[in-house]
Amino acid sequence: MILMSIRDLIPKDKHDLDAVRKIKQHSANEINDILPELFEWLQDINWPVAGELTKILPQFGDILLPHIRTVLRSNDPQWQFSLLQFLIRELPRDTSLQLTDAIQRIADTPTQAEMLEEVHILAKEMLRDT
């Protein structure tokens, strides 16, 4: 199948693993415009496409940083937890170290929502493991 557009790589539903697997055939520059939509699929780690994305996206390294930072500043602790637990841990070390300040903020001054979802505990564990 010839892709009509890079947008064809955005999953159509939570089971669209074919679209996700095709992402690894592209460069960081090629997928940059669809990263916001791809990150939305990481909001629920139980979706099949989310697990597959956490395996594929780390290869793109630093280009992910602005999107990860946006989520870590968001008011969605479950999304934050998913990124911390399943995506950030898989990033190349030099990329993940650039997120230390954002992770430190969650560990040191968590919001009430982050405390309720225990995101701050995960953040502390990750900082301890670096």
mmCIF file of C-alpha atoms in Angstrom:
data_model
loop_
_atom_site.group_PDB
_atom_site.id
_atom_site.type_symbol
_atom_site.label_atom_id
_atom_site.label_comp_id
_atom_site.label_asym_id
_atom_site.label_seq_id
_atom_site.Cartn_x
_atom_site.Cartn_y
_atom_site.Cartn_z
ATOM 1 C CA MET A 1 0.000 0.000 0.000
ATOM 2 C CA ILE A 2 1.335 3.416 -0.911
ATOM 3 C CA LEU A 3 0.779 6.006 1.773
ATOM 4 C CA MET A 4 -1.180 8.953 0.507
ATOM 5 C CA SER A 5 -0.030 11.050 3.426
ATOM 6 C CA ILE A 6 2.040 10.833 6.587
ATOM 7 C CA ARG A 7 -1.304 11.299 8.356
ATOM 8 C CA ASP A 8 -2.114 7.724 7.321
ATOM 9 C CA LEU A 9 0.256 6.681 10.129
ATOM 10 C CA ILE A 10 -2.120 8.036 12.774
ATOM 11 C CA PRO A 11 -4.089 5.077 14.145
ATOM 12 C CA LYS A 12 -7.742 5.070 13.111
ATOM 13 C CA ASP A 13 -8.748 3.200 16.265
ATOM 14 C CA LYS A 14 -7.151 1.569 19.300
ATOM 15 C CA HIS A 15 -6.497 -1.652 17.365
ATOM 16 C CA ASP A 16 -4.823 -0.078 14.302
ATOM 17 C CA LEU A 17 -1.426 -1.679 14.884
ATOM 18 C CA ASP A 18 -0.598 -1.736 11.168
ATOM 19 C CA ALA A 19 -0.462 2.068 11.040
ATOM 20 C CA VAL A 20 1.710 2.198 14.153
ATOM 21 C CA ARG A 21 4.183 -0.392 12.882
ATOM 22 C CA LYS A 22 4.712 1.600 9.676
ATOM 23 C CA ILE A 23 5.954 4.565 11.732
ATOM 24 C CA LYS A 24 9.353 2.935 12.268
ATOM 25 C CA GLN A 25 9.978 3.085 8.516
ATOM 26 C CA HIS A 26 9.987 6.884 8.660
ATOM 27 C CA SER A 27 12.375 9.533 9.892
ATOM 28 C CA ALA A 28 11.845 11.860 12.829
ATOM 29 C CA ASN A 29 11.344 14.767 10.427
ATOM 30 C CA GLU A 30 8.676 12.846 8.539
ATOM 31 C CA ILE A 31 6.603 12.042 11.628
ATOM 32 C CA ASN A 32 7.140 15.340 13.439
ATOM 33 C CA ASP A 33 3.835 16.841 12.259
ATOM 34 C CA ILE A 34 1.779 13.913 13.557
ATOM 35 C CA LEU A 35 3.453 13.558 16.965
ATOM 36 C CA PRO A 36 0.673 15.418 18.828
ATOM 37 C CA GLU A 37 -1.882 12.922 17.502
ATOM 38 C CA LEU A 38 0.388 9.960 18.230
ATOM 39 C CA PHE A 39 0.876 11.156 21.798
ATOM 40 C CA GLU A 40 -2.897 11.284 22.284
ATOM 41 C CA TRP A 41 -2.886 7.516 21.805
ATOM 42 C CA LEU A 42 -0.648 7.227 24.883
ATOM 43 C CA GLN A 43 -3.376 8.596 27.155
ATOM 44 C CA ASP A 44 -4.576 5.078 27.921
ATOM 45 C CA ILE A 45 -1.754 2.560 28.075
ATOM 46 C CA ASN A 46 -4.316 -0.262 27.902
ATOM 47 C CA TRP A 47 -5.055 0.524 24.250
ATOM 48 C CA PRO A 48 -3.126 -1.902 22.018
ATOM 49 C CA VAL A 49 -1.708 0.960 19.920
ATOM 50 C CA ALA A 50 -0.317 2.636 23.060
ATOM 51 C CA GLY A 51 1.889 -0.317 23.957
ATOM 52 C CA GLU A 52 3.191 -0.532 20.409
ATOM 53 C CA LEU A 53 3.890 3.223 20.286
ATOM 54 C CA THR A 54 5.973 3.033 23.478
ATOM 55 C CA LYS A 55 8.215 0.526 21.692
ATOM 56 C CA ILE A 56 8.522 2.495 18.443
ATOM 57 C CA LEU A 57 8.627 6.171 19.453
ATOM 58 C CA PRO A 58 11.854 6.046 21.528
ATOM 59 C CA GLN A 59 13.904 5.611 18.340
ATOM 60 C CA PHE A 60 13.036 9.225 17.466
ATOM 61 C CA GLY A 61 14.810 10.591 20.567
ATOM 62 C CA ASP A 62 15.011 14.337 21.102
ATOM 63 C CA ILE A 63 12.184 15.230 18.716
ATOM 64 C CA LEU A 64 9.802 13.753 21.315
ATOM 65 C CA LEU A 65 10.925 16.083 24.118
ATOM 66 C CA PRO A 66 8.518 19.006 23.557
ATOM 67 C CA HIS A 67 5.573 16.603 23.415
ATOM 68 C CA ILE A 68 6.659 14.755 26.543
ATOM 69 C CA ARG A 69 7.149 18.044 28.400
ATOM 70 C CA THR A 70 3.637 19.147 27.408
ATOM 71 C CA VAL A 71 2.173 15.982 28.913
ATOM 72 C CA LEU A 72 4.291 16.238 32.076
ATOM 73 C CA ARG A 73 2.930 19.789 32.563
ATOM 74 C CA SER A 74 -0.646 18.727 31.850
ATOM 75 C CA ASN A 75 -3.455 18.099 34.312
ATOM 76 C CA ASP A 76 -3.744 14.465 33.248
ATOM 77 C CA PRO A 77 -1.899 12.327 35.800
ATOM 78 C CA GLN A 78 -2.810 9.051 34.109
ATOM 79 C CA TRP A 79 -1.254 10.265 30.866
ATOM 80 C CA GLN A 80 1.796 11.443 32.818
ATOM 81 C CA PHE A 81 2.066 8.054 34.522
ATOM 82 C CA SER A 82 1.866 6.251 31.170
ATOM 83 C CA LEU A 83 4.686 8.339 29.724
ATOM 84 C CA LEU A 84 6.868 8.010 32.806
ATOM 85 C CA GLN A 85 6.379 4.279 33.180
ATOM 86 C CA PHE A 86 6.280 3.125 29.580
ATOM 87 C CA LEU A 87 7.837 5.718 27.231
ATOM 88 C CA ILE A 88 10.449 7.740 29.098
ATOM 89 C CA ARG A 89 12.095 4.612 30.505
ATOM 90 C CA GLU A 90 12.629 3.400 26.919
ATOM 91 C CA LEU A 91 14.209 6.604 25.603
ATOM 92 C CA PRO A 92 17.925 6.805 24.881
ATOM 93 C CA ARG A 93 19.654 7.898 28.092
ATOM 94 C CA ASP A 94 20.876 11.219 26.674
ATOM 95 C CA THR A 95 17.279 12.050 25.729
ATOM 96 C CA SER A 96 15.696 10.982 29.018
ATOM 97 C CA LEU A 97 18.252 12.957 31.034
ATOM 98 C CA GLN A 98 16.951 16.125 29.388
ATOM 99 C CA LEU A 99 13.643 15.498 31.180
ATOM 100 C CA THR A 100 15.156 15.457 34.661
ATOM 101 C CA ASP A 101 13.840 18.929 35.507
ATOM 102 C CA ALA A 102 10.258 18.040 34.542
ATOM 103 C CA ILE A 103 10.405 14.757 36.452
ATOM 104 C CA GLN A 104 11.976 16.533 39.431
ATOM 105 C CA ARG A 105 9.059 19.003 39.498
ATOM 106 C CA ILE A 106 6.565 16.142 39.771
ATOM 107 C CA ALA A 107 8.647 14.450 42.472
ATOM 108 C CA ASP A 108 9.178 17.607 44.551
ATOM 109 C CA THR A 109 5.991 19.638 44.052
ATOM 110 C CA PRO A 110 3.270 17.337 42.747
ATOM 111 C CA THR A 111 -0.241 18.573 42.135
ATOM 112 C CA GLN A 112 -3.060 17.049 44.126
ATOM 113 C CA ALA A 113 -4.079 14.999 41.078
ATOM 114 C CA GLU A 114 -0.503 13.729 40.650
ATOM 115 C CA MET A 115 -0.483 12.672 44.298
ATOM 116 C CA LEU A 116 -3.835 10.887 43.991
ATOM 117 C CA GLU A 117 -2.530 8.887 41.018
ATOM 118 C CA GLU A 118 0.874 8.421 42.740
ATOM 119 C CA VAL A 119 2.719 9.937 39.790
ATOM 120 C CA HIS A 120 5.092 11.657 42.231
ATOM 121 C CA ILE A 121 6.134 8.281 43.653
ATOM 122 C CA LEU A 122 6.999 6.994 40.181
ATOM 123 C CA ALA A 123 8.886 10.233 39.451
ATOM 124 C CA LYS A 124 10.968 9.780 42.623
ATOM 125 C CA GLU A 125 11.753 6.175 41.672
ATOM 126 C CA MET A 126 12.850 7.239 38.215
ATOM 127 C CA LEU A 127 15.119 9.965 39.584
ATOM 128 C CA ARG A 128 16.643 7.495 42.013
ATOM 129 C CA ASP A 129 17.316 5.064 39.151
ATOM 130 C CA THR A 130 19.133 7.616 36.954
#
